[in-house]
Short mmCIF file of C-alpha atoms in Angstrom, two decimals:
data_model
loop_
_atom_site.label_atom_id
_atom_site.label_comp_id
_atom_site.label_asym_id
_atom_site.label_seq_id
_atom_site.Cartn_x
_atom_site.Cartn_y
_atom_site.Cartn_z
CA MET T 1 0.00 0.00 0.00
CA MET T 2 1.35 3.41 -0.85
CA CYS T 3 1.12 6.49 1.31
CA ILE T 4 -0.34 9.75 0.08
CA VAL T 5 -0.34 13.10 1.81
CA CYS T 6 -3.08 15.64 1.38
CA PHE T 7 -3.23 19.08 2.89
CA SER T 8 -3.95 22.66 1.94
CA ILE T 9 -2.72 26.11 2.79
CA PHE T 10 -3.63 29.38 1.11
CA SER T 11 -4.33 29.81 -2.59
CA PHE T 12 -2.15 31.58 -5.14
CA SER T 13 -5.33 33.09 -6.51
CA LYS T 14 -6.09 36.73 -5.82
CA CYS T 15 -9.74 35.75 -5.34
CA LYS T 16 -10.41 35.89 -1.60
CA ASN T 17 -12.96 33.08 -1.66
CA ASP T 18 -10.41 30.65 -3.12
CA ILE T 19 -8.27 30.13 -0.01
CA GLU T 20 -7.76 27.17 2.29
CA LYS T 21 -9.09 24.56 -0.11
CA LYS T 22 -8.74 20.86 0.65
CA VAL T 23 -7.80 18.73 -2.36
CA LEU T 24 -7.83 15.00 -3.14
CA VAL T 25 -6.52 13.56 -6.41
CA ASN T 26 -7.22 9.83 -6.56
CA TYR T 27 -7.52 7.77 -9.73
CA GLY T 28 -8.06 4.50 -7.88
CA ASP T 29 -11.27 2.86 -6.68
CA PHE T 30 -12.61 3.60 -3.19
CA ASP T 31 -15.78 3.48 -1.12
CA PRO T 32 -17.59 6.82 -1.75
CA GLU T 33 -18.93 6.69 1.81
CA THR T 34 -15.39 7.25 3.12
CA VAL T 35 -14.50 10.43 1.21
CA LYS T 36 -15.83 13.65 2.72
CA GLY T 37 -14.93 17.29 3.19
CA TYR T 38 -12.92 18.05 0.05
CA ASP T 39 -13.22 21.28 -1.89
CA TYR T 40 -11.74 19.68 -5.00
CA LEU T 41 -12.15 15.94 -5.54
CA ILE T 42 -10.51 14.67 -8.74
CA ILE T 43 -11.26 11.04 -9.62
CA GLU T 44 -11.36 8.46 -12.42
CA SER T 45 -15.02 8.21 -13.40
CA ALA T 46 -14.82 4.62 -14.66
CA HIS T 47 -14.76 3.38 -11.05
CA PHE T 48 -18.02 5.07 -10.04
CA SER T 49 -21.72 4.96 -10.85
CA ALA T 50 -24.11 7.91 -10.99
CA GLU T 51 -25.29 6.98 -7.49
CA ASP T 52 -21.69 7.03 -6.25
CA ILE T 53 -21.18 10.50 -7.72
CA LYS T 54 -24.42 11.71 -6.14
CA LEU T 55 -23.16 10.53 -2.77
CA LEU T 56 -19.74 12.12 -3.26
CA LYS T 57 -21.37 15.44 -4.20
CA MET T 58 -23.37 15.39 -0.96
CA HIS T 59 -20.17 15.47 1.09
CA ASN T 60 -17.69 17.24 -1.20
CA GLN T 61 -17.55 20.27 -3.48
CA ASN T 62 -16.32 20.33 -7.09
CA VAL T 63 -16.31 16.61 -7.83
CA LEU T 64 -14.31 16.46 -11.07
CA ALA T 65 -13.82 13.61 -13.54
CA TYR T 66 -10.38 13.02 -15.00
CA VAL T 67 -10.39 13.41 -18.79
CA SER T 68 -7.32 13.73 -20.99
CA PHE T 69 -7.66 16.25 -23.81
CA GLY T 70 -4.18 15.47 -25.06
CA GLU T 71 -3.61 11.71 -24.89
CA VAL T 72 -5.30 8.31 -24.71
CA ASN T 73 -4.05 4.96 -23.41
CA GLU T 74 -4.92 1.49 -24.61
CA SER T 75 -7.15 0.75 -21.61
CA ALA T 76 -9.43 3.73 -22.27
CA SER T 77 -12.95 2.94 -23.46
CA HIS T 78 -12.58 5.16 -26.54
CA TYR T 79 -9.10 3.97 -27.57
CA SER T 80 -10.33 1.54 -30.24
CA ASP T 81 -12.45 4.28 -31.81
CA ILE T 82 -9.62 6.76 -32.24
CA SER T 83 -6.34 4.83 -32.15
CA LYS T 84 -5.78 5.15 -35.89
CA TYR T 85 -6.12 8.93 -35.64
CA THR T 86 -3.48 9.42 -32.93
CA LEU T 87 -0.34 11.35 -33.83
CA SER T 88 2.51 9.86 -31.80
CA LYS T 89 3.32 7.92 -28.63
CA ASN T 90 4.25 9.16 -25.16
CA GLU T 91 6.77 6.54 -24.07
CA VAL T 92 6.82 7.73 -20.44
CA TRP T 93 3.13 7.02 -19.85
CA ASN T 94 2.64 4.49 -22.68
CA SER T 95 -0.13 6.64 -24.15
CA TYR T 96 -0.90 8.13 -27.54
CA VAL T 97 -1.18 11.79 -28.53
CA LEU T 98 -4.64 12.96 -29.60
CA ASP T 99 -5.55 14.99 -32.66
CA LEU T 100 -8.42 17.21 -31.54
CA ALA T 101 -8.63 18.62 -35.05
CA ASN T 102 -9.85 15.21 -36.18
CA LYS T 103 -13.64 14.92 -36.29
CA ASN T 104 -13.75 11.32 -35.05
CA THR T 105 -11.44 12.11 -32.13
CA ARG T 106 -13.52 15.13 -31.11
CA GLN T 107 -16.71 13.08 -31.20
CA ALA T 108 -15.19 10.31 -29.08
CA VAL T 109 -13.80 12.68 -26.45
CA PHE T 110 -17.01 14.72 -26.40
CA LYS T 111 -18.91 11.49 -25.74
CA ILE T 112 -16.75 10.97 -22.64
CA VAL T 113 -17.45 14.55 -21.55
CA LYS T 114 -21.20 14.14 -22.08
CA ASN T 115 -21.30 10.87 -20.16
CA ASN T 116 -19.48 12.36 -17.18
CA ILE T 117 -21.66 15.46 -17.02
CA GLU T 118 -25.11 14.28 -18.10
CA LYS T 119 -25.22 10.62 -17.09
CA LYS T 120 -22.94 10.47 -14.08
CA GLY T 121 -23.57 13.99 -12.80
CA PHE T 122 -20.04 15.27 -12.16
CA ASP T 123 -19.63 18.94 -11.23
CA GLY T 124 -16.91 19.25 -13.82
CA LEU T 125 -13.80 17.90 -15.47
CA PHE T 126 -10.08 17.78 -14.72
CA LEU T 127 -8.48 18.38 -18.12
CA ASP T 128 -5.14 16.60 -18.33
CA ASN T 129 -2.26 16.89 -20.83
CA ILE T 130 -3.01 20.48 -21.80
CA ASP T 131 0.75 21.03 -21.82
CA ASN T 132 0.79 19.02 -25.06
CA TYR T 133 -0.44 22.19 -26.76
CA THR T 134 2.41 24.40 -25.53
CA SER T 135 5.74 25.02 -27.25
CA PHE T 136 7.20 22.31 -24.99
CA GLY T 137 4.65 19.68 -26.07
CA PRO T 138 4.17 17.56 -29.18
CA THR T 139 1.17 19.42 -30.63
CA PRO T 140 1.42 23.22 -30.25
CA TYR T 141 0.08 23.47 -33.81
CA LYS T 142 -3.20 21.93 -32.57
CA LEU T 143 -3.88 24.71 -30.02
CA ALA T 144 -6.68 26.21 -32.12
CA ALA T 145 -8.41 22.82 -32.15
CA LEU T 146 -8.16 22.60 -28.35
CA VAL T 147 -9.61 26.10 -27.91
CA SER T 148 -12.51 25.45 -30.28
CA PHE T 149 -13.23 22.18 -28.47
CA LEU T 150 -13.28 23.96 -25.11
CA LYS T 151 -15.66 26.55 -26.55
CA GLU T 152 -17.94 23.78 -27.75
CA ILE T 153 -18.02 22.26 -24.27
CA LYS T 154 -18.64 25.58 -22.52
CA GLU T 155 -21.45 26.44 -24.91
CA LYS T 156 -23.11 23.08 -24.22
CA TYR T 157 -22.35 23.03 -20.47
CA PRO T 158 -21.84 26.63 -19.30
CA THR T 159 -22.01 25.83 -15.56
CA THR T 160 -19.60 22.89 -15.68
CA HIS T 161 -16.34 23.44 -13.77
CA LEU T 162 -13.28 22.94 -15.98
CA MET T 163 -9.89 22.63 -14.29
CA GLN T 164 -6.91 22.91 -16.63
CA ASN T 165 -3.91 20.82 -15.65
CA ALA T 166 -0.60 22.44 -16.66
CA GLY T 167 -0.11 24.28 -19.94
CA LEU T 168 0.17 27.73 -18.35
CA GLU T 169 1.60 29.03 -21.61
CA VAL T 170 -1.78 28.68 -23.34
CA LEU T 171 -3.80 30.45 -20.62
CA PRO T 172 -4.21 33.60 -22.74
CA LYS T 173 -6.26 31.41 -25.09
CA THR T 174 -8.04 29.23 -22.52
CA LYS T 175 -8.55 31.52 -19.50
CA ASP T 176 -12.13 32.47 -20.37
CA LEU T 177 -13.09 28.85 -20.94
CA ILE T 178 -11.84 27.31 -17.68
CA ASN T 179 -12.56 27.79 -13.97
CA SER T 180 -9.33 26.77 -12.24
CA ILE T 181 -5.73 25.61 -12.77
CA ALA T 182 -3.69 22.65 -11.56
CA VAL T 183 0.10 22.48 -11.77
CA GLU T 184 2.35 19.52 -10.96
CA SER T 185 5.83 19.24 -9.46
CA ILE T 186 6.80 22.76 -8.47
CA ALA T 187 8.76 21.62 -5.40
CA THR T 188 9.48 18.01 -6.36
CA ASP T 189 11.12 16.32 -9.33
CA TYR T 190 10.13 12.70 -9.89
CA ASN T 191 12.58 10.75 -12.07
CA PHE T 192 10.67 8.44 -14.42
CA GLU T 193 13.81 6.63 -15.61
CA THR T 194 14.85 5.56 -12.10
CA SER T 195 11.40 5.73 -10.43
CA THR T 196 12.78 7.90 -7.63
CA TYR T 197 11.39 10.85 -5.73
CA LYS T 198 13.38 13.96 -4.81
CA LEU T 199 13.14 17.68 -4.21
CA ARG T 200 13.67 19.95 -7.18
CA GLU T 201 16.90 21.99 -7.26
CA SER T 202 16.42 25.27 -5.36
CA LYS T 203 16.97 27.57 -8.35
CA ASP T 204 14.58 25.60 -10.55
CA PHE T 205 12.00 25.47 -7.75
CA LYS T 206 12.11 29.23 -7.22
CA GLU T 207 11.81 29.96 -10.95
CA ARG T 208 8.81 27.66 -11.29
CA LEU T 209 7.14 29.01 -8.17
CA ASP T 210 7.67 32.63 -9.21
CA HIS T 211 6.24 31.89 -12.65
CA LEU T 212 3.18 30.18 -11.17
CA ASN T 213 2.64 33.00 -8.70
CA MET T 214 2.85 35.60 -11.46
CA THR T 215 0.54 33.63 -13.74
CA SER T 216 -2.04 33.02 -11.02
CA GLN T 217 -2.09 36.67 -10.05
CA GLN T 218 -2.38 37.71 -13.70
CA PHE T 219 -5.36 35.51 -14.51
CA GLY T 220 -7.00 35.35 -11.07
CA LEU T 221 -7.94 31.69 -11.33
CA PRO T 222 -8.09 29.31 -8.34
CA THR T 223 -4.95 27.17 -8.37
CA ILE T 224 -3.93 23.83 -6.91
CA VAL T 225 -0.42 22.36 -6.82
CA ILE T 226 0.13 18.60 -7.04
CA GLU T 227 3.42 17.29 -5.64
CA TYR T 228 4.87 13.79 -5.41
CA ALA T 229 6.51 12.08 -2.43
CA ASP T 230 6.79 8.48 -1.26
CA THR T 231 7.80 9.01 2.37
CA ARG T 232 6.61 11.09 5.28
CA ASP T 233 10.04 12.74 5.52
CA LEU T 234 9.97 13.91 1.90
CA ALA T 235 6.39 15.12 2.33
CA LYS T 236 7.55 17.17 5.32
CA GLU T 237 10.31 18.68 3.20
CA VAL T 238 7.78 19.64 0.55
CA LEU T 239 5.52 21.23 3.16
CA LYS T 240 8.48 23.12 4.62
CA ARG T 241 9.52 24.34 1.19
CA MET T 242 6.02 25.52 0.30
CA SER T 243 4.97 26.81 3.73
CA SER T 244 5.89 30.45 3.12
CA TYR T 245 3.87 30.57 -0.10
CA LYS T 246 0.13 30.66 -0.67
CA THR T 247 -1.27 27.60 -2.41
CA ASN T 248 -3.74 24.73 -2.25
CA LEU T 249 -1.40 21.77 -2.02
CA PHE T 250 -1.82 18.03 -2.56
CA ILE T 251 1.00 15.50 -2.11
CA GLY T 252 0.78 11.91 -3.29
CA GLU T 253 2.70 9.11 -4.92
CA ILE T 254 3.08 9.29 -8.67
CA GLU T 255 0.37 6.70 -9.46
CA LEU T 256 -2.31 8.59 -7.48
CA GLN T 257 -4.18 5.39 -6.66
CA ASN T 258 -4.95 5.63 -2.92
CA ILE T 259 -6.68 7.88 -0.42
CA PRO T 260 -4.33 9.83 1.90
CA ARG T 261 -3.34 7.92 5.03
CA TYR T 262 -1.06 10.38 6.80
CA GLU T 263 -0.03 13.99 7.02
CA PRO T 264 3.60 15.16 7.26
#
């Protein structure tokens, strides 16, 4: 069993009502009766029925379904429908890069969105792999397709909460179409080649934190930070490093499969 830490301090956001939020990111299965009191609950919808989501919404705010707008893996329900339209492979996560400019891909992803919102009743969506559309990702030339897809979703579901994960570079294009931001690994630096956890180098940490702070203040969107640690000691170091800054912070192991069992 892996250990995950979850805690929150103040938000980067300049919005006063976006402080002291409690966050849980968990893509594993769990008993919905046991999860209560979170301001942001980000989960894998495949594990839960509409009744489960109804129960979770009774005891938590902003229950969001994980949906990737940038990649798809072979275990996803829509993989067989769109695999031949994917553009390349992400070797780190063993997933395939989406082409949101492709009609069939858009229809398949929109079907996932519709199912999560209309049938299962989620409050919103956690949009992963948005960094694919930045200059650092594989598909910056598909940014217009992402933006038009977001507009389509917002027009259909104007009250749905959309949380953008990463991709701060594209916020000038997406800011009016989303409700909040998530950013990973500001203080920590997980090594995928060696499967090891560590703190990020101080200079790199400060640069990333300053950039996030500036971006959050500029756009005024609620922000959460997701960090990765596999021991209580490392989690304490992360908390110490972030304690003088204002953020909603979640710490977990890289797989994000369990509910938090301890605090640093």
